[in-house]
Short mmCIF file of C-alpha atoms in Angstrom, two decimals:
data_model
loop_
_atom_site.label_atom_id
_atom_site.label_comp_id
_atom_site.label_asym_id
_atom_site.label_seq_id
_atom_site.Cartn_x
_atom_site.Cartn_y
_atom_site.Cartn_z
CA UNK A 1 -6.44 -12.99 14.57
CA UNK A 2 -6.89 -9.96 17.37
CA UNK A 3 -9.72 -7.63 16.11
CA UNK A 4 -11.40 -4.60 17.68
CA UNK A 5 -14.75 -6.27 18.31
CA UNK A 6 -12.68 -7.64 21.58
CA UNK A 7 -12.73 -3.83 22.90
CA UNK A 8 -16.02 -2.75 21.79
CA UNK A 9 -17.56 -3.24 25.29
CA UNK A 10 -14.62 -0.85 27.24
CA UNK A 11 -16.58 2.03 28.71
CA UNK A 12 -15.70 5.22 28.11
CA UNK A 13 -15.97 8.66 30.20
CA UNK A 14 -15.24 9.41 33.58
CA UNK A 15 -15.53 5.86 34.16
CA UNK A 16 -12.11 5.01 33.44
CA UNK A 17 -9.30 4.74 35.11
CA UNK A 18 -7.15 8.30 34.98
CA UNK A 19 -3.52 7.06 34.51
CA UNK A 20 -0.93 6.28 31.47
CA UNK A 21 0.27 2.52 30.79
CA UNK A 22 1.61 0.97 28.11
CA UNK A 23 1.15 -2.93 27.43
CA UNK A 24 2.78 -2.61 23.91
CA UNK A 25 4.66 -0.19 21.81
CA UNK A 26 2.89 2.61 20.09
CA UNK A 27 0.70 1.51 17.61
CA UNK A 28 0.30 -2.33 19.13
CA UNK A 29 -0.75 -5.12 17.04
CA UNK A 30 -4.67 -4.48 17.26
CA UNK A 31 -3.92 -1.00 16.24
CA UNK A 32 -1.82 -1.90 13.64
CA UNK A 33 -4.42 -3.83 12.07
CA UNK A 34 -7.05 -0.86 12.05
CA UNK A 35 -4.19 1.11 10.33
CA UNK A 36 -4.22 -1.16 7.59
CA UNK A 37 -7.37 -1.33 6.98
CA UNK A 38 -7.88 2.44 6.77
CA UNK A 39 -4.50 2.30 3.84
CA UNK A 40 -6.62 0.31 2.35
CA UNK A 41 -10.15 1.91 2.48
CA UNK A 42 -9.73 5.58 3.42
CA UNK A 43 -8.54 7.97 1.16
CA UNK A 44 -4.76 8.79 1.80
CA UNK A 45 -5.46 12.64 1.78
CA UNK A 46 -7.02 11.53 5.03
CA UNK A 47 -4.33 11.01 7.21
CA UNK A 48 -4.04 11.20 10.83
CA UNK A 49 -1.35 12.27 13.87
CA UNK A 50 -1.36 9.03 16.74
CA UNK A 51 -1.09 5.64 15.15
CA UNK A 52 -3.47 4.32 17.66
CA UNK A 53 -6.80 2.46 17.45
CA UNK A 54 -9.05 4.78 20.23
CA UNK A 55 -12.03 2.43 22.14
CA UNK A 56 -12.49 4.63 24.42
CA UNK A 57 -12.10 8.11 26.06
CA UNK A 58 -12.65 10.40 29.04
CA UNK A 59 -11.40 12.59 31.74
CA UNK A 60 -7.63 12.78 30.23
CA UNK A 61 -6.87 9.76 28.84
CA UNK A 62 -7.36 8.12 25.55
CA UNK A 63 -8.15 4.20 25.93
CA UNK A 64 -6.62 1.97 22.44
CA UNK A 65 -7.48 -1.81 21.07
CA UNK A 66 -4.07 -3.28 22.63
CA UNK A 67 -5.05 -1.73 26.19
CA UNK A 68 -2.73 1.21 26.23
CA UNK A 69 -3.71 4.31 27.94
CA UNK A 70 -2.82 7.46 26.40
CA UNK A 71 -2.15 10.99 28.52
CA UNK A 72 -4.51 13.06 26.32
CA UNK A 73 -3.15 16.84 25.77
CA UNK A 74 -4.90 17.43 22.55
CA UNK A 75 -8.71 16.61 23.10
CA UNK A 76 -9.67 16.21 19.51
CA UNK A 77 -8.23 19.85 18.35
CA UNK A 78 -10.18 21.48 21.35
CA UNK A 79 -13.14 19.91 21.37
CA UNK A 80 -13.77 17.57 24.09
CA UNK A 81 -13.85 20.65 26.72
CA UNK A 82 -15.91 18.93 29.19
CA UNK A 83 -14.32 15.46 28.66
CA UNK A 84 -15.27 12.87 26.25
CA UNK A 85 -18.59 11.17 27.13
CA UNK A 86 -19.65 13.28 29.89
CA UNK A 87 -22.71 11.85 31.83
CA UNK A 88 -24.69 14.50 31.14
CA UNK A 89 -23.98 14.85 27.19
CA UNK A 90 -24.52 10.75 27.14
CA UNK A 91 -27.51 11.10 28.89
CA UNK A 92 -28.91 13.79 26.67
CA UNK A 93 -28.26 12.06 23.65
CA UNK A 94 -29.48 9.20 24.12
CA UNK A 95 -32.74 10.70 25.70
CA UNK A 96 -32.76 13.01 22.43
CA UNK A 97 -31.86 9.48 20.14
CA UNK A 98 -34.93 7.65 21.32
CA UNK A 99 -37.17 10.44 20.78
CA UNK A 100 -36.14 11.65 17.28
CA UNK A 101 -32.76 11.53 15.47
CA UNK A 102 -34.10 14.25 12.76
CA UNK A 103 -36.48 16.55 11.34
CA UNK A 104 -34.67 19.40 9.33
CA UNK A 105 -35.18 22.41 11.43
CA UNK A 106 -36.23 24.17 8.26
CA UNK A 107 -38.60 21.82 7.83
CA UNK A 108 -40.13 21.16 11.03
CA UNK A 109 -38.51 23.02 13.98
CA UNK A 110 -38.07 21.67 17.52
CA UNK A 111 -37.15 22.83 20.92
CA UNK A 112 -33.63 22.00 21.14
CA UNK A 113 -32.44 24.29 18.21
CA UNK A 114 -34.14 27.28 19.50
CA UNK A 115 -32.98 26.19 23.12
CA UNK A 116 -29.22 26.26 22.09
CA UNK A 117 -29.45 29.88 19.78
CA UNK A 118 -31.13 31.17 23.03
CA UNK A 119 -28.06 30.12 24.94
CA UNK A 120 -25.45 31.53 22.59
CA UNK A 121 -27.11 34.77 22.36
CA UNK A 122 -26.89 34.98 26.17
CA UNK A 123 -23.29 33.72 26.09
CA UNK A 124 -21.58 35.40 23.66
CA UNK A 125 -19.73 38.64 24.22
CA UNK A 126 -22.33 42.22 24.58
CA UNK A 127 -25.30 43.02 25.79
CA UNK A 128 -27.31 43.81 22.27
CA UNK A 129 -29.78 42.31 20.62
CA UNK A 130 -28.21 38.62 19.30
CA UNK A 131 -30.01 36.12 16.70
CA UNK A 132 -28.26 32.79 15.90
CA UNK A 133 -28.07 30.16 13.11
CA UNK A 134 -26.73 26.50 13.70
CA UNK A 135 -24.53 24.71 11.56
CA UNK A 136 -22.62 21.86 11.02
CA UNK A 137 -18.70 22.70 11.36
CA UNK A 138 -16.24 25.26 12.13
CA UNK A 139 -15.85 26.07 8.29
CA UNK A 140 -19.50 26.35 7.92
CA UNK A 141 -20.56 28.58 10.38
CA UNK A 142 -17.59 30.91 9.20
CA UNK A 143 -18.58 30.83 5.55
CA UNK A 144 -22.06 31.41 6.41
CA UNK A 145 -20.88 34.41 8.73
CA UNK A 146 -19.18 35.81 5.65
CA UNK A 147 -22.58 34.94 3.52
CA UNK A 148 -24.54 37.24 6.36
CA UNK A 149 -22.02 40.15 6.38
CA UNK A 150 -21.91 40.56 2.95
CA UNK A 151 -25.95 40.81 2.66
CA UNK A 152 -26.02 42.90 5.51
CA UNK A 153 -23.34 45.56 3.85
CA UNK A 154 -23.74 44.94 0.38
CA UNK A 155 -20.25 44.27 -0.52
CA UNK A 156 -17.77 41.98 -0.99
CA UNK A 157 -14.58 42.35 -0.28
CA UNK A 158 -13.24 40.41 2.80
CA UNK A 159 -9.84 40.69 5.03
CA UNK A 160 -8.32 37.90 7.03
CA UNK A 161 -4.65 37.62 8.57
CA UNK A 162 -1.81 36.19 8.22
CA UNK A 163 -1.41 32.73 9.75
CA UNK A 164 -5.04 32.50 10.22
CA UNK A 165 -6.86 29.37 9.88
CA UNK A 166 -10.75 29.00 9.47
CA UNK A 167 -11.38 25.50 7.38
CA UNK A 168 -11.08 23.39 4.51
CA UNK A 169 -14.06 24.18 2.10
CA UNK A 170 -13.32 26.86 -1.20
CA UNK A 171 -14.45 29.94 0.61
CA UNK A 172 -12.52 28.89 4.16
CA UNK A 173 -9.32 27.78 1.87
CA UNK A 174 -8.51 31.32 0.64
CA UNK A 175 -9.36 32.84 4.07
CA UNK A 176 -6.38 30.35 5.51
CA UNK A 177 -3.26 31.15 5.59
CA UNK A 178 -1.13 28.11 5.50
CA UNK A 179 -0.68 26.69 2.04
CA UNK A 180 0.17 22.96 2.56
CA UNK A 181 -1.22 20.84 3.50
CA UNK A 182 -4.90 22.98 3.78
CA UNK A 183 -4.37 24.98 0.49
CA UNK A 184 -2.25 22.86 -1.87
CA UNK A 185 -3.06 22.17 -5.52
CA UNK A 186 -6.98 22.50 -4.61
CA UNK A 187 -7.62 25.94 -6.22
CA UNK A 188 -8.87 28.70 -7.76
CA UNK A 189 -10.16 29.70 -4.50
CA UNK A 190 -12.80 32.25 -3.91
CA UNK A 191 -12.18 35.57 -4.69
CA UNK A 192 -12.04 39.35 -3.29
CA UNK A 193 -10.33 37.84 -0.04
CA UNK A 194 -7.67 39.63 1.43
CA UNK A 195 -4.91 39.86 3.74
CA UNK A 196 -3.24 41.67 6.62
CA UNK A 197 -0.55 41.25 8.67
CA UNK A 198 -1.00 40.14 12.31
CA UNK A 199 -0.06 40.76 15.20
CA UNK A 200 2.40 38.41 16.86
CA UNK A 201 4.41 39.88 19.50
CA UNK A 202 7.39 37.52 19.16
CA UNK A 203 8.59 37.60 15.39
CA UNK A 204 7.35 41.15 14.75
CA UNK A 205 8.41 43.42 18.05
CA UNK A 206 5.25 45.75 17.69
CA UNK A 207 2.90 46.81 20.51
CA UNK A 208 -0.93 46.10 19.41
CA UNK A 209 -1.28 49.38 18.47
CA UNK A 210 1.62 49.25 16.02
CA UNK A 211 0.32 46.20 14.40
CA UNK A 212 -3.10 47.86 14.15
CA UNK A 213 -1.75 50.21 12.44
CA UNK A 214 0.34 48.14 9.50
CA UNK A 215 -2.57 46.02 9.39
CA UNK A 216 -5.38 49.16 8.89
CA UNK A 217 -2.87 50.90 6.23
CA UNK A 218 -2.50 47.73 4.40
CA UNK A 219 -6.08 47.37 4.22
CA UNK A 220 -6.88 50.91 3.72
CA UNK A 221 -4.44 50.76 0.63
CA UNK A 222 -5.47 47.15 -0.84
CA UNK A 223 -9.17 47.35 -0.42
CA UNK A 224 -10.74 50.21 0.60
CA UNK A 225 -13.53 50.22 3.80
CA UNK A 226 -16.06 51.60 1.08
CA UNK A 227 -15.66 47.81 -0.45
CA UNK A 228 -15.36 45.55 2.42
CA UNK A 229 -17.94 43.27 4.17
CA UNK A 230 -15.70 42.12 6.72
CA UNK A 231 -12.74 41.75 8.57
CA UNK A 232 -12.19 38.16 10.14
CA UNK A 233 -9.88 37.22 12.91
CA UNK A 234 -9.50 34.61 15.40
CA UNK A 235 -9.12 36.60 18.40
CA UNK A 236 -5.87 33.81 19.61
CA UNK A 237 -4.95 31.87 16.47
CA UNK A 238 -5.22 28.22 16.08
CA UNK A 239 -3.76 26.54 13.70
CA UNK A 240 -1.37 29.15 12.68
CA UNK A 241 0.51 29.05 16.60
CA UNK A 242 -1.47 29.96 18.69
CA UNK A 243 -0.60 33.05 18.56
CA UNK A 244 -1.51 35.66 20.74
CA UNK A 245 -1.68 39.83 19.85
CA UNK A 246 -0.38 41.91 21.26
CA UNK A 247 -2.77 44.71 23.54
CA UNK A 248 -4.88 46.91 22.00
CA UNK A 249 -4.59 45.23 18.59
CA UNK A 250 -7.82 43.62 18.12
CA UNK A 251 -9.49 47.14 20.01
CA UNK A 252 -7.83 49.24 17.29
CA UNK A 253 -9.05 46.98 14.59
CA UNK A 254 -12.83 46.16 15.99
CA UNK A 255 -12.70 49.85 16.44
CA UNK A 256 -11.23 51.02 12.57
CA UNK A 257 -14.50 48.41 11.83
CA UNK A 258 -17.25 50.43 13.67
CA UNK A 259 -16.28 53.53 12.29
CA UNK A 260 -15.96 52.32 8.46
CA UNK A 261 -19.43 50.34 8.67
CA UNK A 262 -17.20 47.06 8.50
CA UNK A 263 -18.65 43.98 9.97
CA UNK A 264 -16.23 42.61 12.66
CA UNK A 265 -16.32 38.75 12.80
CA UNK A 266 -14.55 36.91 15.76
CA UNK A 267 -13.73 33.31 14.93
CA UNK A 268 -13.83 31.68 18.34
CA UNK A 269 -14.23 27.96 16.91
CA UNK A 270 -10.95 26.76 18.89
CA UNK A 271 -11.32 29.54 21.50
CA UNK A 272 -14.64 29.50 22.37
CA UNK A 273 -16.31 27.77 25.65
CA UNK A 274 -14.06 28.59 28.48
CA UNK A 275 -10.76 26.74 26.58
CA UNK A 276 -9.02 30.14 27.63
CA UNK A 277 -10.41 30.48 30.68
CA UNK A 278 -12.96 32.72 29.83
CA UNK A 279 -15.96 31.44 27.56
CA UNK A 280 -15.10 32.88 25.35
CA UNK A 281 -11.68 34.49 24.29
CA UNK A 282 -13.17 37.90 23.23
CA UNK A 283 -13.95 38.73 26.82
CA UNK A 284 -9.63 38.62 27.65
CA UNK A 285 -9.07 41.41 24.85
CA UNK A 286 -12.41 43.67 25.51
CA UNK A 287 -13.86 43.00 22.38
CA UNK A 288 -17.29 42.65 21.27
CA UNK A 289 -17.76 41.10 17.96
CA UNK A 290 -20.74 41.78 15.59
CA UNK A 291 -20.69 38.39 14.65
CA UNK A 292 -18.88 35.02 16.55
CA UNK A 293 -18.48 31.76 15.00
CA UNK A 294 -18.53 28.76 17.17
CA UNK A 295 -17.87 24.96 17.14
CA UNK A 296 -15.39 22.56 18.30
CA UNK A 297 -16.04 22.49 21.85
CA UNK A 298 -19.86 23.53 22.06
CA UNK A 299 -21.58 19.96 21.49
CA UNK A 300 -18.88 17.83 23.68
CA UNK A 301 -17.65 15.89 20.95
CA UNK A 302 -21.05 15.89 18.17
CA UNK A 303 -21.23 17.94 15.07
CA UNK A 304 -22.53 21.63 15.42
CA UNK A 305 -21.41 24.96 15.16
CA UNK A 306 -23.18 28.60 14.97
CA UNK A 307 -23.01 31.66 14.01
CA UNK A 308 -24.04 34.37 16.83
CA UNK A 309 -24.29 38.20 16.31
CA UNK A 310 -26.15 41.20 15.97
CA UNK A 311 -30.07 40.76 15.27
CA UNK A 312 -29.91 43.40 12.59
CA UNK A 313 -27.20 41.90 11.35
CA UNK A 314 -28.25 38.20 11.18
CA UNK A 315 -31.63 39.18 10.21
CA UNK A 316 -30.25 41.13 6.78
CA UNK A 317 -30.51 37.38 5.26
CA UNK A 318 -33.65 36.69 3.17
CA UNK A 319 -35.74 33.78 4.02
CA UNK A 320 -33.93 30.32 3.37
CA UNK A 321 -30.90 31.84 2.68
CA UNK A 322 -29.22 30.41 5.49
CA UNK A 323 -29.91 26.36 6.43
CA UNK A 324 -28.71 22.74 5.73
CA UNK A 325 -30.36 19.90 6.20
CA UNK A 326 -28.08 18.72 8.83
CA UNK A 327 -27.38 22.29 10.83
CA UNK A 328 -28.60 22.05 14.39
CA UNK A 329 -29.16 18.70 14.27
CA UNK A 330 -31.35 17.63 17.25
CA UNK A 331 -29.62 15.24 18.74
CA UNK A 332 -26.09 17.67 18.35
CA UNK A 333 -28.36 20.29 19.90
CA UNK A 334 -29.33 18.01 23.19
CA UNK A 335 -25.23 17.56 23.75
CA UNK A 336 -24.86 21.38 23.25
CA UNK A 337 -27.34 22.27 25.61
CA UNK A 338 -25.82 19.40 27.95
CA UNK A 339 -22.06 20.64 27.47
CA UNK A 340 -23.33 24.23 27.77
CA UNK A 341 -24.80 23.32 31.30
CA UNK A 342 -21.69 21.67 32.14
CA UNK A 343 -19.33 24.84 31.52
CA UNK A 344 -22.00 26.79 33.33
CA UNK A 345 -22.11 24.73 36.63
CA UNK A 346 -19.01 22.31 36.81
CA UNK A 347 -16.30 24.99 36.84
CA UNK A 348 -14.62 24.59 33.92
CA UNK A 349 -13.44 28.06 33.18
CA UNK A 350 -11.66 27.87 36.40
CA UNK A 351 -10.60 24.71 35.15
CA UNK A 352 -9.32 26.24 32.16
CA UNK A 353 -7.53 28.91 34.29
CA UNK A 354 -6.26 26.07 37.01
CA UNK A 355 -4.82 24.36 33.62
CA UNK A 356 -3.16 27.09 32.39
CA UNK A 357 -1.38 28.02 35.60
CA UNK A 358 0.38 24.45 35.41
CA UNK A 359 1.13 25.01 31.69
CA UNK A 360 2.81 27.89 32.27
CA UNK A 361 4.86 26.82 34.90
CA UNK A 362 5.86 23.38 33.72
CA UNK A 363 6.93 24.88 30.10
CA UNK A 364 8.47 28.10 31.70
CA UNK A 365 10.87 25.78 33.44
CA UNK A 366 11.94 24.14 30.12
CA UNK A 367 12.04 27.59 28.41
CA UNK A 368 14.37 29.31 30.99
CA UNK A 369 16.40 25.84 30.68
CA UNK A 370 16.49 25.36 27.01
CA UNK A 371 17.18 27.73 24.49
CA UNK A 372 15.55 25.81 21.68
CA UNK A 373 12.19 27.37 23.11
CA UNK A 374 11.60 30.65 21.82
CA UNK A 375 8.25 31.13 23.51
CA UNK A 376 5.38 30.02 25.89
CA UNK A 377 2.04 32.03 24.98
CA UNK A 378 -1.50 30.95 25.10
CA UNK A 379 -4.45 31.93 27.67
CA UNK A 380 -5.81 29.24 29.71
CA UNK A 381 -5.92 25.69 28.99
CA UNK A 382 -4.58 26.80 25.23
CA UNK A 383 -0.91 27.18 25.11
CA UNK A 384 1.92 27.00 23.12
CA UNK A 385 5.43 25.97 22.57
CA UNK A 386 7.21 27.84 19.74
CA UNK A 387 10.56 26.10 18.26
CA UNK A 388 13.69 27.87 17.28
CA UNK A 389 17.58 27.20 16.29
CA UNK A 390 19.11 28.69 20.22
CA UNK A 391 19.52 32.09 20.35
CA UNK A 392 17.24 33.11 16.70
CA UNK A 393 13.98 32.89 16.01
CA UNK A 394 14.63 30.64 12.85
CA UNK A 395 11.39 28.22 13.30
CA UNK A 396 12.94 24.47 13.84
CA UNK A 397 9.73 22.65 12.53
CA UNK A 398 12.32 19.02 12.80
CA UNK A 399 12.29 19.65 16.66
CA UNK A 400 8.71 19.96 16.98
CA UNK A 401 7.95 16.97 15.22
CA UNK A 402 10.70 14.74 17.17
CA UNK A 403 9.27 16.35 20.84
CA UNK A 404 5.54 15.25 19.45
CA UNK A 405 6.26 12.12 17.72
CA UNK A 406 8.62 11.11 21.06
CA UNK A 407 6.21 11.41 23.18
CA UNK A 408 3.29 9.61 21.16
CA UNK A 409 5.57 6.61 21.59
CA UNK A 410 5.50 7.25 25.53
CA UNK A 411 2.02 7.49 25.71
CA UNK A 412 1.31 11.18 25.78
CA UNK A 413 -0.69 12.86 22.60
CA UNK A 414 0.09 16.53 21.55
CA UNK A 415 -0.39 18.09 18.33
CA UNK A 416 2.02 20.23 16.16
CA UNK A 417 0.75 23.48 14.44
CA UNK A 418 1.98 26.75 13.25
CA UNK A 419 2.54 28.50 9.67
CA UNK A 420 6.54 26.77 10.36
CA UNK A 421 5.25 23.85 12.15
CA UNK A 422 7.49 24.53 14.89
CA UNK A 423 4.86 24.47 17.33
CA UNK A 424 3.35 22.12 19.95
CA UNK A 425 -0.04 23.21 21.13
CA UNK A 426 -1.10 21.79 24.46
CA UNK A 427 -5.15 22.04 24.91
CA UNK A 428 -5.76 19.30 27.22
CA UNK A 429 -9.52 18.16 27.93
CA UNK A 430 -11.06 20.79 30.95
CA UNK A 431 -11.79 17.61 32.29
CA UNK A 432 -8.29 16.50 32.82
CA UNK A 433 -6.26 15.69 36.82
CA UNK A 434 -3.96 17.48 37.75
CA UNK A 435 -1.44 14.51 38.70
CA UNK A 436 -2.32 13.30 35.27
CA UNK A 437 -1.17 16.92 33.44
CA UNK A 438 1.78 16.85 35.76
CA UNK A 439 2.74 13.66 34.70
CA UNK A 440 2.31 14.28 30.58
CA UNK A 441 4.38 17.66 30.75
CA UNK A 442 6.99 15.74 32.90
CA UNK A 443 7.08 13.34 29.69
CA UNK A 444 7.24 16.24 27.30
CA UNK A 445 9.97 17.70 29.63
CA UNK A 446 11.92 14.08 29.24
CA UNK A 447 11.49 13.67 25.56
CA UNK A 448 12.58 16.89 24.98
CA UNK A 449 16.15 16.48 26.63
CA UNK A 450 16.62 13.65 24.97
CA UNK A 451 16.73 15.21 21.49
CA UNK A 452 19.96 16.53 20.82
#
């Protein structure tokens, strides 16, 4: 019987070799086997998008048990930035492993935490006076961002937007936007959230100041400034299609904010660390948040995320009100600090921007070609694909899924998303060739006439 132990020694990273090649058909037989064995032990609610079993990873390809090499355009929903198992995040965690795994920051503090808050307060958007708090994921850092804002204002009431997506636990739930399959059957969820409409250009014809404007008189008239904490947005949206507002949107509404004693929260978990080509995607708009949650691509693959803002702001929290045992985890913190260095010093932002330029170009072809393409958006190395019946914009979720699941089987992984699901998001590791890019979109391209 073929088992995995066989692969176990393949080294990852830069190491290996950048190309696509497949020795059997997507999943093989080794892969196949792993399958099973998760049906079998892993809760079905669990489920997962390339039928593969991964051994190894790095630069732009994905590495499975049966020896096929996979063109990676997804890099683990944005967060292998700087490519999985960089040499510098390897080296730091395994220098950070053999000294000590774990502590509990609250209980005995170490370098590395304060180290990586000192970073983010340098990094993040504005020039004030910034405090952070680590964490463990995405959804974390932005319920404890909503935990902070409503100490620091003393109210309750919250606003997020439509399609917006910020996690998976009670609070995070009813801040998303997207019923199934994030919402489904797992209520109640918590209460005195709200929502708005967003901006987004292509379904709703508004400029950004427009939208602002819906979006503040729906607000205005639901909840009322006097009872509202906070207004959360992801300045480009994730999970809901990448979608991207229009100009002056998220001014208007940062502004509306300031002058209503609102606390303005920018979720850059999928945006942040140069995946747009700027660190982080508040700099494109001219926004500067009062507070910015952070994960995915900070730690170069380990668990951490943060919450970064105003000192005031963060400080409004009462000792041990904010914590886990896990958050900033010291050996998460060494491949932060590593990663962090990386985006710094490797040029990845122009990277990002390099990326872009090909997405754009590559998908602007098919668009002007193919009438099933309603729109290319995105910033950087984060772009979009939006699906339509020809000449509407009636979403055509079937199409998306045929375009991804076609070219899985040829050896090139990209991920669906939007409210409709009519989307294919492209956010390839920063890490990734540029014949290697080439040659996935060129497969997209392929798979894509081949669907009638």
């Amino acid at each position: 019987m073929t088992t995995l132990a066989s692969m176990n020694d393949v080294v990852g990273g830069p190491t290996l070799e950048q190309r696509r090649s497949l020795v059997t058909e997507i999943p093989g037989p080794v892969s196949r086997e792993l399958l099973e064995r998760k049906a079998a032990a892993v809760a079905a609610g669990v489920a997962h998008t390339v039928p593969i079993a991964a051994v190894a990873a790095g630069g732009g390809v994905i590495l499975d048990a049966d020896g096929n090499s996979l063109i990676d355009l997804g890099a683990g929903i944005a967060v292998t930035s700087v490519g999985n198992s960089h040499p510098k995040v390897v080296e730091a965690v395994q220098r950070q492993a053999a000294a000590f795994t774990h502590t509990c920051f609250m209980i005995s503090p170490y370098e590395g935490y304060v180290a990586v808050a000192e970073a983010l307060n340098r990094l993040t958007p504005g020039d004030h006076a910034k405090k952070s708090a680590l964490f463990n994921s995405g959804a974390e850092a932005v319920e404890n961002a909503i935990k902070i804002a409503r100490k620091f204002t003393g109210r309750q009431a919250v606003v997020a937007f439509d399609h917006a997506y910020h996690g998976r636990t009670n609070l995070t739930m009813a801040l998303t936007a997207k019923s199934m399959p994030y919402k489904s059957g797992f209520g109640p969820f918590a209460s005195e959230i709200y929502r708005a409409p967003m901006s987004y250009p292509f379904r709703d014809g508004l400029s950004g100041e427009e939208a602002a404007k819906k979006a503040i008189s729906v607000i205005d008239k639901q909840v009322g400034a006097a009872n509202l904490a906070a207004v959360i947005i992801e300045p480009i949206q994730g999970e809901g299609g990448f979608i991207v507002p229009a100009d002056g949107f998220l001014n208007a509404i940062q502004e509306w904010c300031r002058e209503n004693g609102v606390v303005f929260i920018a979720d850059e978990v999928q945006t942040g660390f140069a995946r747009t080509g700027a660190m982080f995607a508040s700099e494109l708009f001219g926004i500067v948040p009062d507070l910015v949650t952070t994960a995915k691509g900070i730690a170069g693959g380990l668990p951490l995320a943060a919450v970064t803002g105003r000192a005031e702001i963060m400080d409004a929290t009462h000792a041990g009100g904010l914590g886990g045992t896990y958050g900033g985890n010291p050996i998460a913190c060494a491949a932060a600090l590593a990663s962090i260095e990386a985006f710094e010093t490797e040029g990845f932002i122009d990277n990002a921007k390099a990326i872009g330029e090909t997405l754009f170009a590559k998908l602007g072809e098919l668009a002007a070609a193919d009438p099933r393409i309603g729109e290319v958006r995105g910033r950087g190395a984060m772009v979009a694909v939006e699906f339509v019946k020809p000449g509407t914009t009636e979403p055509d979720p079937a199409l998306a899924s045929a375009v991804a699941k076609g070219c899985i089987a040829q050896g090139v992984v990209v991920l669906t998303c939007g409210t409709y699901g009519n989307i294919i998001r492209f956010l390839p590791p920063l890490s990734i060739g540029e014949d290697l890019l080439a040659e996935g979109l060129d497969v997209v391209a392929d798979v894509l006439k081949g669907i009638a």
